[in-house]
Amino acid sequence: MIIPRYLIMEKKINVALIYRACETLTKQHYYTYYYHFFMNALNRNERLSIKYYETEEVFNIKEISDETDIIFLVENGITGDACMPVEIKNIDTVDIPVLSKIGDTHAMNKKNIEKNNDKYNITAYCGHQPEELFRKYYGNKFNFKTILIGLESALYQKILPFEERIKSKILNTGALAPTKFFSKLLSEYRSYAFWRDMKGNALKQYKLRTMCNSLSYVDYTSTLDHDYVGDKYHLWLEKYCASIAATTYCYTAKYFEIPAAGCLTFMEVTDENFARSLGFKDNESAIFINEKNYEEKFEEYLGDINNKKWKEIATKGRKHALNNLSNDNAVDELAKFMSSLIN
């Protein structure tokens, strides 16, 4: 007798998530997308059975369940070391794949990558970064999968109508590069002293975002100087018809969150920041900007703020973000990747 495929119950993947208590994985942090991904979205996926192992500085891997199929680390202990145990005892004695999320690639160097890979016996890596960027810093030795962590879609289901928002200003959010001479020098020194790479410098990462901030029609308040942090961030976005997503080095969660909030998104898209891979289309689901055209694009919008096309673009951008870039989409891809590692 042939059993129909839809009646076959696929075995869940038993995941041991190992982490150390840290503010980043709480709802009190000024951004909560990692909290929602690890603490909520993982549990919502029907393919995964998550068992959480919150640890102190030292964890013995023999404490995990005998039914564990894969070990998942919230970080590989380089940029997010506060969320990782200093030592995982006996990690090299278990015949279980170890998957780790990575932190900022610019903070990596080959010595630390190799050291921590051996320290945690890591089988494969994942992260929001594109594979090309991962390979630049990690090389071709390691297995990697891009997982677009960042958008907790439940927070964006009910938004303020486009017509009721501020039209005459464009919202800019997030960290900025230093603008004073000595602050710039200090930023450059730190980049080379700690990372040996200007990619880690705010002058590079937030270059266009900082340039936008000098314009009179751009509204900006430093992240920690307003109340719209964490789960309230979308309420800040919803006040405006238009907002800026600009990171010069590589796209960030803002590229998912801003369009999901229903904003007309002025999105920095270049040949260097990999933003094209997110699937937005210029003048259809976002307005692409760069260092040469950003003022022209802003003024085109502000000179015709009642044009219905702005709402249409914002609506399509919101639909694309919610349908393709949510944490649930990310966990679906993660489950597939985990399955490939254990089979």
C-alpha positions as a Markdown table, in Angstrom:
| # | Residue | x | y | z |
|---|---|---|---|---|
| 1 | Met | 0.0 | 0.0 | 0.0 |
| 2 | Ile | 1.4 | 3.4 | -1.0 |
| 3 | Ile | 0.9 | 6.1 | 1.7 |
| 4 | Pro | 0.1 | 9.5 | 0.2 |
| 5 | Arg | 3.0 | 11.9 | 0.7 |
| 6 | Tyr | 0.9 | 14.4 | 2.6 |
| 7 | Leu | 0.1 | 11.8 | 5.3 |
| 8 | Ile | 3.7 | 11.1 | 6.0 |
| 9 | Met | 4.8 | 12.9 | 9.2 |
| 10 | Glu | 8.3 | 14.2 | 8.7 |
| 11 | Lys | 10.4 | 13.8 | 11.8 |
| 12 | Lys | 11.2 | 17.1 | 13.6 |
| 13 | Ile | 14.8 | 18.2 | 13.9 |
| 14 | Asn | 15.8 | 18.3 | 17.6 |
| 15 | Val | 17.9 | 21.4 | 18.1 |
| 16 | Ala | 20.0 | 22.2 | 21.2 |
| 17 | Leu | 20.3 | 26.0 | 21.3 |
| 18 | Ile | 23.2 | 27.0 | 23.5 |
| 19 | Tyr | 23.6 | 30.6 | 24.6 |
| 20 | Arg | 24.7 | 32.7 | 27.5 |
| 21 | Ala | 22.3 | 35.2 | 29.1 |
| 22 | Cys | 22.9 | 38.6 | 27.5 |
| 23 | Glu | 21.0 | 41.8 | 26.9 |
| 24 | Thr | 21.0 | 41.3 | 23.2 |
| 25 | Leu | 18.6 | 38.3 | 23.6 |
| 26 | Thr | 16.0 | 40.2 | 25.7 |
| 27 | Lys | 13.1 | 42.4 | 24.8 |
| 28 | Gln | 14.9 | 45.2 | 26.8 |
| 29 | His | 17.6 | 45.7 | 24.1 |
| 30 | Tyr | 17.3 | 48.7 | 21.8 |
| 31 | Tyr | 16.9 | 46.2 | 18.9 |
| 32 | Thr | 15.0 | 43.0 | 19.4 |
| 33 | Tyr | 15.2 | 41.2 | 16.1 |
| 34 | Tyr | 17.7 | 38.6 | 17.5 |
| 35 | Tyr | 15.5 | 38.1 | 20.5 |
| 36 | His | 12.4 | 37.4 | 18.3 |
| 37 | Phe | 14.4 | 35.2 | 15.9 |
| 38 | Phe | 15.9 | 32.9 | 18.6 |
| 39 | Met | 13.2 | 33.0 | 21.2 |
| 40 | Asn | 10.0 | 33.2 | 19.1 |
| 41 | Ala | 10.5 | 32.4 | 15.4 |
| 42 | Leu | 12.5 | 29.2 | 16.0 |
| 43 | Asn | 9.6 | 27.8 | 18.1 |
| 44 | Arg | 7.0 | 28.6 | 15.5 |
| 45 | Asn | 8.5 | 26.4 | 12.8 |
| 46 | Glu | 6.9 | 23.0 | 12.5 |
| 47 | Arg | 10.1 | 21.4 | 11.3 |
| 48 | Leu | 12.1 | 22.3 | 14.5 |
| 49 | Ser | 11.9 | 21.2 | 18.1 |
| 50 | Ile | 14.0 | 23.7 | 20.1 |
| 51 | Lys | 15.5 | 23.0 | 23.5 |
| 52 | Tyr | 17.1 | 26.0 | 25.1 |
| 53 | Tyr | 20.3 | 25.6 | 27.1 |
| 54 | Glu | 21.0 | 28.9 | 28.9 |
| 55 | Thr | 24.5 | 28.6 | 30.4 |
| 56 | Glu | 27.1 | 30.5 | 32.4 |
| 57 | Glu | 30.7 | 30.9 | 31.4 |
| 58 | Val | 31.3 | 27.1 | 31.1 |
| 59 | Phe | 28.9 | 24.6 | 29.6 |
| 60 | Asn | 29.3 | 20.8 | 29.4 |
| 61 | Ile | 28.0 | 19.5 | 26.1 |
| 62 | Lys | 27.1 | 16.2 | 27.8 |
| 63 | Glu | 24.1 | 18.0 | 29.4 |
| 64 | Ile | 22.3 | 18.1 | 26.1 |
| 65 | Ser | 19.5 | 15.6 | 25.3 |
| 66 | Asp | 20.5 | 12.3 | 23.8 |
| 67 | Glu | 17.9 | 13.0 | 21.0 |
| 68 | Thr | 19.7 | 16.1 | 19.8 |
| 69 | Asp | 20.2 | 16.2 | 16.0 |
| 70 | Ile | 22.0 | 19.5 | 15.8 |
| 71 | Ile | 23.7 | 22.0 | 18.1 |
| 72 | Phe | 22.9 | 25.6 | 17.3 |
| 73 | Leu | 25.2 | 28.4 | 18.7 |
| 74 | Val | 23.9 | 32.0 | 18.8 |
| 75 | Glu | 27.3 | 33.2 | 17.8 |
| 76 | Asn | 30.8 | 31.9 | 17.1 |
| 77 | Gly | 32.2 | 33.8 | 20.0 |
| 78 | Ile | 34.0 | 36.6 | 18.2 |
| 79 | Thr | 31.8 | 39.7 | 18.0 |
| 80 | Gly | 29.0 | 38.4 | 20.2 |
| 81 | Asp | 31.1 | 36.8 | 22.9 |
| 82 | Ala | 28.8 | 38.1 | 25.7 |
| 83 | Cys | 26.1 | 35.7 | 24.4 |
| 84 | Met | 28.4 | 32.7 | 24.3 |
| 85 | Pro | 29.9 | 30.5 | 27.0 |
| 86 | Val | 33.7 | 31.0 | 27.3 |
| 87 | Glu | 34.1 | 27.2 | 27.1 |
| 88 | Ile | 31.9 | 24.3 | 26.0 |
| 89 | Lys | 33.4 | 21.2 | 27.5 |
| 90 | Asn | 33.6 | 18.0 | 25.5 |
| 91 | Ile | 32.2 | 19.7 | 22.4 |
| 92 | Asp | 34.8 | 17.7 | 20.4 |
| 93 | Thr | 33.6 | 14.4 | 21.7 |
| 94 | Val | 30.1 | 14.4 | 20.3 |
| 95 | Asp | 29.2 | 13.3 | 16.8 |
| 96 | Ile | 26.5 | 16.0 | 16.3 |
| 97 | Pro | 26.8 | 18.8 | 13.7 |
| 98 | Val | 27.4 | 22.2 | 15.2 |
| 99 | Leu | 25.9 | 25.2 | 13.4 |
| 100 | Ser | 26.8 | 28.8 | 14.4 |
| 101 | Lys | 25.4 | 32.2 | 13.5 |
| 102 | Ile | 28.2 | 34.7 | 12.7 |
| 103 | Gly | 28.5 | 38.3 | 13.8 |
| 104 | Asp | 29.8 | 41.3 | 11.9 |
| 105 | Thr | 32.2 | 40.0 | 9.2 |
| 106 | His | 34.4 | 43.0 | 9.4 |
| 107 | Ala | 35.3 | 42.2 | 13.0 |
| 108 | Met | 36.8 | 38.8 | 11.9 |
| 109 | Asn | 40.4 | 37.9 | 11.3 |
| 110 | Lys | 41.6 | 34.5 | 10.0 |
| 111 | Lys | 43.4 | 33.7 | 13.3 |
| 112 | Asn | 40.3 | 34.1 | 15.4 |
| 113 | Ile | 38.1 | 32.4 | 12.9 |
| 114 | Glu | 40.2 | 29.3 | 12.9 |
| 115 | Lys | 40.7 | 29.4 | 16.7 |
| 116 | Asn | 37.0 | 29.7 | 17.5 |
| 117 | Asn | 36.0 | 27.2 | 14.8 |
| 118 | Asp | 38.2 | 24.6 | 16.6 |
| 119 | Lys | 37.1 | 25.8 | 20.0 |
| 120 | Tyr | 33.4 | 25.2 | 19.3 |
| 121 | Asn | 33.9 | 22.3 | 16.8 |
| 122 | Ile | 31.8 | 24.2 | 14.3 |
| 123 | Thr | 30.5 | 22.3 | 11.3 |
| 124 | Ala | 28.8 | 25.2 | 9.4 |
| 125 | Tyr | 27.8 | 28.8 | 9.7 |
| 126 | Cys | 24.8 | 31.0 | 8.9 |
| 127 | Gly | 24.1 | 34.7 | 9.1 |
| 128 | His | 22.2 | 37.6 | 7.4 |
| 129 | Gln | 25.3 | 38.4 | 5.3 |
| 130 | Pro | 25.5 | 37.4 | 1.6 |
| 131 | Glu | 27.8 | 34.5 | 0.8 |
| 132 | Glu | 30.2 | 36.7 | -1.1 |
| 133 | Leu | 30.9 | 38.8 | 1.9 |
| 134 | Phe | 31.3 | 35.7 | 4.1 |
| 135 | Arg | 33.8 | 34.2 | 1.7 |
| 136 | Lys | 35.9 | 37.4 | 1.8 |
| 137 | Tyr | 36.6 | 37.0 | 5.5 |
| 138 | Tyr | 36.2 | 33.3 | 6.1 |
| 139 | Gly | 37.5 | 31.9 | 2.8 |
| 140 | Asn | 36.2 | 28.8 | 1.0 |
| 141 | Lys | 36.9 | 26.3 | 3.7 |
| 142 | Phe | 33.6 | 26.5 | 5.7 |
| 143 | Asn | 30.0 | 25.7 | 4.8 |
| 144 | Phe | 27.7 | 28.7 | 5.0 |
| 145 | Lys | 24.1 | 29.7 | 4.3 |
| 146 | Thr | 22.6 | 33.2 | 4.2 |
| 147 | Ile | 19.7 | 33.5 | 6.6 |
| 148 | Leu | 17.9 | 36.8 | 6.4 |
| 149 | Ile | 17.3 | 37.4 | 10.1 |
| 150 | Gly | 15.6 | 40.7 | 11.1 |
| 151 | Leu | 11.9 | 41.1 | 10.5 |
| 152 | Glu | 9.4 | 40.0 | 13.1 |
| 153 | Ser | 6.3 | 40.4 | 11.0 |
| 154 | Ala | 3.8 | 40.3 | 13.9 |
| 155 | Leu | 4.9 | 43.7 | 14.9 |
| 156 | Tyr | 4.0 | 45.2 | 11.5 |
| 157 | Gln | 0.5 | 43.8 | 10.9 |
| 158 | Lys | -1.4 | 47.0 | 11.9 |
| 159 | Ile | 0.2 | 50.2 | 10.7 |
| 160 | Leu | -0.9 | 53.8 | 10.4 |
| 161 | Pro | -2.4 | 54.6 | 7.0 |
| 162 | Phe | -0.1 | 56.3 | 4.6 |
| 163 | Glu | -2.4 | 59.3 | 4.3 |
| 164 | Glu | -2.2 | 60.1 | 8.0 |
| 165 | Arg | 1.6 | 60.3 | 8.2 |
| 166 | Ile | 4.1 | 63.2 | 8.0 |
| 167 | Lys | 4.8 | 63.9 | 4.3 |
| 168 | Ser | 7.0 | 67.0 | 4.2 |
| 169 | Lys | 9.9 | 65.3 | 6.1 |
| 170 | Ile | 12.0 | 62.2 | 5.5 |
| 171 | Leu | 12.9 | 60.1 | 8.5 |
| 172 | Asn | 16.5 | 59.0 | 9.1 |
| 173 | Thr | 17.3 | 56.5 | 11.9 |
| 174 | Gly | 20.2 | 54.6 | 13.4 |
| 175 | Ala | 23.9 | 55.2 | 14.1 |
| 176 | Leu | 25.8 | 57.9 | 12.2 |
| 177 | Ala | 29.4 | 58.4 | 11.3 |
| 178 | Pro | 31.4 | 61.0 | 13.4 |
| 179 | Thr | 31.6 | 64.4 | 11.7 |
| 180 | Lys | 34.1 | 66.2 | 13.8 |
| 181 | Phe | 37.8 | 66.0 | 12.8 |
| 182 | Phe | 39.2 | 64.3 | 15.9 |
| 183 | Ser | 36.3 | 61.9 | 16.1 |
| 184 | Lys | 37.0 | 60.8 | 12.6 |
| 185 | Leu | 40.6 | 60.2 | 13.3 |
| 186 | Leu | 39.7 | 58.2 | 16.4 |
| 187 | Ser | 37.2 | 56.1 | 14.4 |
| 188 | Glu | 39.8 | 55.3 | 11.8 |
| 189 | Tyr | 42.4 | 54.4 | 14.4 |
| 190 | Arg | 40.0 | 52.0 | 16.1 |
| 191 | Ser | 39.1 | 50.4 | 12.8 |
| 192 | Tyr | 42.7 | 49.5 | 12.0 |
| 193 | Ala | 43.7 | 48.8 | 15.5 |
| 194 | Phe | 40.9 | 46.3 | 16.2 |
| 195 | Trp | 39.8 | 45.0 | 12.8 |
| 196 | Arg | 42.6 | 46.0 | 10.3 |
| 197 | Asp | 39.7 | 46.9 | 8.0 |
| 198 | Met | 38.0 | 50.2 | 7.2 |
| 199 | Lys | 34.8 | 48.3 | 6.7 |
| 200 | Gly | 34.3 | 48.3 | 10.4 |
| 201 | Asn | 34.5 | 52.1 | 10.5 |
| 202 | Ala | 31.3 | 54.0 | 10.9 |
| 203 | Leu | 32.7 | 56.5 | 8.3 |
| 204 | Lys | 32.4 | 53.7 | 5.8 |
| 205 | Gln | 29.3 | 51.8 | 7.0 |
| 206 | Tyr | 27.1 | 54.9 | 7.6 |
| 207 | Lys | 28.6 | 57.2 | 5.0 |
| 208 | Leu | 25.5 | 58.0 | 2.9 |
| 209 | Arg | 23.2 | 57.9 | 6.0 |
| 210 | Thr | 25.4 | 60.6 | 7.5 |
| 211 | Met | 25.4 | 62.6 | 4.3 |
| 212 | Cys | 21.6 | 62.5 | 4.2 |
| 213 | Asn | 21.4 | 63.8 | 7.8 |
| 214 | Ser | 22.7 | 67.2 | 6.8 |
| 215 | Leu | 19.6 | 68.0 | 4.8 |
| 216 | Ser | 17.0 | 70.4 | 6.3 |
| 217 | Tyr | 14.1 | 68.2 | 5.4 |
| 218 | Val | 15.5 | 65.0 | 7.0 |
| 219 | Asp | 14.3 | 64.3 | 10.5 |
| 220 | Tyr | 16.7 | 62.5 | 12.8 |
| 221 | Thr | 17.0 | 61.6 | 16.5 |
| 222 | Ser | 19.7 | 59.5 | 17.9 |
| 223 | Thr | 18.5 | 55.9 | 18.7 |
| 224 | Leu | 19.0 | 56.2 | 22.4 |
| 225 | Asp | 17.5 | 59.7 | 22.7 |
| 226 | His | 13.9 | 58.6 | 21.9 |
| 227 | Asp | 11.5 | 56.0 | 23.2 |
| 228 | Tyr | 10.9 | 54.1 | 20.0 |
| 229 | Val | 13.4 | 51.4 | 20.5 |
| 230 | Gly | 13.1 | 47.6 | 20.4 |
| 231 | Asp | 9.5 | 46.5 | 19.8 |
| 232 | Lys | 8.4 | 50.2 | 19.5 |
| 233 | Tyr | 10.7 | 51.0 | 16.5 |
| 234 | His | 7.9 | 50.4 | 14.0 |
| 235 | Leu | 5.8 | 53.1 | 15.7 |
| 236 | Trp | 8.5 | 55.6 | 15.0 |
| 237 | Leu | 8.6 | 54.6 | 11.3 |
| 238 | Glu | 4.9 | 54.8 | 11.0 |
| 239 | Lys | 4.9 | 58.5 | 11.8 |
| 240 | Tyr | 6.4 | 59.2 | 8.3 |
| 241 | Cys | 5.5 | 58.5 | 4.7 |
| 242 | Ala | 9.2 | 58.1 | 3.8 |
| 243 | Ser | 12.3 | 56.9 | 5.5 |
| 244 | Ile | 16.0 | 56.1 | 4.6 |
| 245 | Ala | 17.6 | 52.7 | 4.6 |
| 246 | Ala | 21.3 | 53.4 | 4.0 |
| 247 | Thr | 24.2 | 51.2 | 5.0 |
| 248 | Thr | 27.2 | 51.6 | 2.6 |
| 249 | Tyr | 29.0 | 48.4 | 3.5 |
| 250 | Cys | 26.2 | 45.8 | 3.6 |
| 251 | Tyr | 22.4 | 45.9 | 4.0 |
| 252 | Thr | 21.0 | 45.6 | 7.6 |
| 253 | Ala | 17.7 | 44.8 | 9.3 |
| 254 | Lys | 16.5 | 48.4 | 8.4 |
| 255 | Tyr | 16.2 | 47.2 | 4.8 |
| 256 | Phe | 13.4 | 44.8 | 6.0 |
| 257 | Glu | 11.9 | 46.9 | 8.8 |
| 258 | Ile | 11.4 | 50.2 | 7.0 |
| 259 | Pro | 9.4 | 48.9 | 4.1 |
| 260 | Ala | 7.5 | 46.5 | 6.3 |
| 261 | Ala | 6.3 | 49.6 | 8.3 |
| 262 | Gly | 4.7 | 50.9 | 5.1 |
| 263 | Cys | 7.2 | 53.6 | 4.4 |
| 264 | Leu | 8.3 | 54.8 | 1.0 |
| 265 | Thr | 11.9 | 53.5 | 1.4 |
| 266 | Phe | 14.8 | 55.4 | 0.0 |
| 267 | Met | 17.2 | 52.5 | -0.2 |
| 268 | Glu | 20.9 | 52.7 | -0.7 |
| 269 | Val | 21.6 | 50.1 | -3.4 |
| 270 | Thr | 25.1 | 49.9 | -5.0 |
| 271 | Asp | 27.4 | 47.3 | -6.5 |
| 272 | Glu | 29.1 | 47.1 | -3.2 |
| 273 | Asn | 26.5 | 46.7 | -0.5 |
| 274 | Phe | 24.7 | 43.6 | -1.8 |
| 275 | Ala | 21.2 | 45.2 | -1.4 |
| 276 | Arg | 20.1 | 44.1 | -4.9 |
| 277 | Ser | 20.0 | 40.5 | -3.6 |
| 278 | Leu | 17.0 | 41.4 | -1.3 |
| 279 | Gly | 14.7 | 41.5 | -4.3 |
| 280 | Phe | 13.4 | 45.1 | -4.2 |
| 281 | Lys | 12.9 | 46.8 | -7.5 |
| 282 | Asp | 13.7 | 50.4 | -8.2 |
| 283 | Asn | 10.7 | 52.7 | -8.5 |
| 284 | Glu | 8.4 | 49.7 | -8.0 |
| 285 | Ser | 8.9 | 48.6 | -4.4 |
| 286 | Ala | 11.6 | 51.1 | -3.2 |
| 287 | Ile | 13.5 | 54.1 | -4.5 |
| 288 | Phe | 17.1 | 53.3 | -5.0 |
| 289 | Ile | 19.6 | 55.9 | -3.9 |
| 290 | Asn | 23.4 | 56.3 | -3.9 |
| 291 | Glu | 25.9 | 59.1 | -3.1 |
| 292 | Lys | 25.4 | 60.7 | -6.5 |
| 293 | Asn | 21.6 | 60.8 | -6.8 |
| 294 | Tyr | 20.2 | 60.9 | -3.2 |
| 295 | Glu | 19.3 | 64.6 | -3.1 |
| 296 | Glu | 17.7 | 64.4 | -6.5 |
| 297 | Lys | 15.5 | 61.5 | -5.5 |
| 298 | Phe | 14.5 | 63.2 | -2.2 |
| 299 | Glu | 13.6 | 66.4 | -4.0 |
| 300 | Glu | 11.5 | 64.5 | -6.6 |
| 301 | Tyr | 9.4 | 63.1 | -3.8 |
| 302 | Leu | 9.1 | 66.3 | -1.8 |
| 303 | Gly | 8.3 | 68.3 | -4.9 |
| 304 | Asp | 5.2 | 66.1 | -5.6 |
| 305 | Ile | 4.3 | 64.6 | -2.2 |
| 306 | Asn | 0.7 | 64.0 | -3.1 |
| 307 | Asn | 1.5 | 61.8 | -6.1 |
| 308 | Lys | -0.3 | 58.5 | -5.6 |
| 309 | Lys | 2.7 | 56.6 | -6.9 |
| 310 | Trp | 4.6 | 57.0 | -3.6 |
| 311 | Lys | 1.9 | 55.1 | -1.7 |
| 312 | Glu | 1.9 | 52.4 | -4.4 |
| 313 | Ile | 5.6 | 52.0 | -4.2 |
| 314 | Ala | 5.4 | 51.9 | -0.4 |
| 315 | Thr | 2.6 | 49.3 | -0.5 |
| 316 | Lys | 4.6 | 47.0 | -2.8 |
| 317 | Gly | 7.7 | 47.3 | -0.7 |
| 318 | Arg | 5.7 | 46.4 | 2.4 |
| 319 | Lys | 4.3 | 43.4 | 0.7 |
| 320 | His | 7.7 | 42.2 | -0.6 |
| 321 | Ala | 9.3 | 42.6 | 2.9 |
| 322 | Leu | 6.5 | 40.7 | 4.8 |
| 323 | Asn | 6.2 | 38.0 | 2.2 |
| 324 | Asn | 9.9 | 37.3 | 1.6 |
| 325 | Leu | 12.0 | 38.8 | 4.4 |
| 326 | Ser | 10.4 | 37.8 | 7.6 |
| 327 | Asn | 11.9 | 35.8 | 10.5 |
| 328 | Asp | 9.5 | 32.9 | 9.5 |
| 329 | Asn | 11.0 | 32.8 | 6.0 |
| 330 | Ala | 14.4 | 32.9 | 7.6 |
| 331 | Val | 13.7 | 29.9 | 9.8 |
| 332 | Asp | 12.2 | 28.0 | 6.9 |
| 333 | Glu | 15.6 | 28.3 | 5.2 |
| 334 | Leu | 17.4 | 27.5 | 8.4 |
| 335 | Ala | 15.4 | 24.3 | 8.8 |
| 336 | Lys | 16.3 | 23.2 | 5.3 |
| 337 | Phe | 20.0 | 24.0 | 6.0 |
| 338 | Met | 19.9 | 22.1 | 9.2 |
| 339 | Ser | 18.4 | 19.1 | 7.5 |
| 340 | Ser | 21.2 | 19.1 | 4.9 |
| 341 | Leu | 23.8 | 19.0 | 7.7 |
| 342 | Ile | 22.3 | 16.0 | 9.5 |
| 343 | Asn | 21.3 | 13.9 | 6.5 |
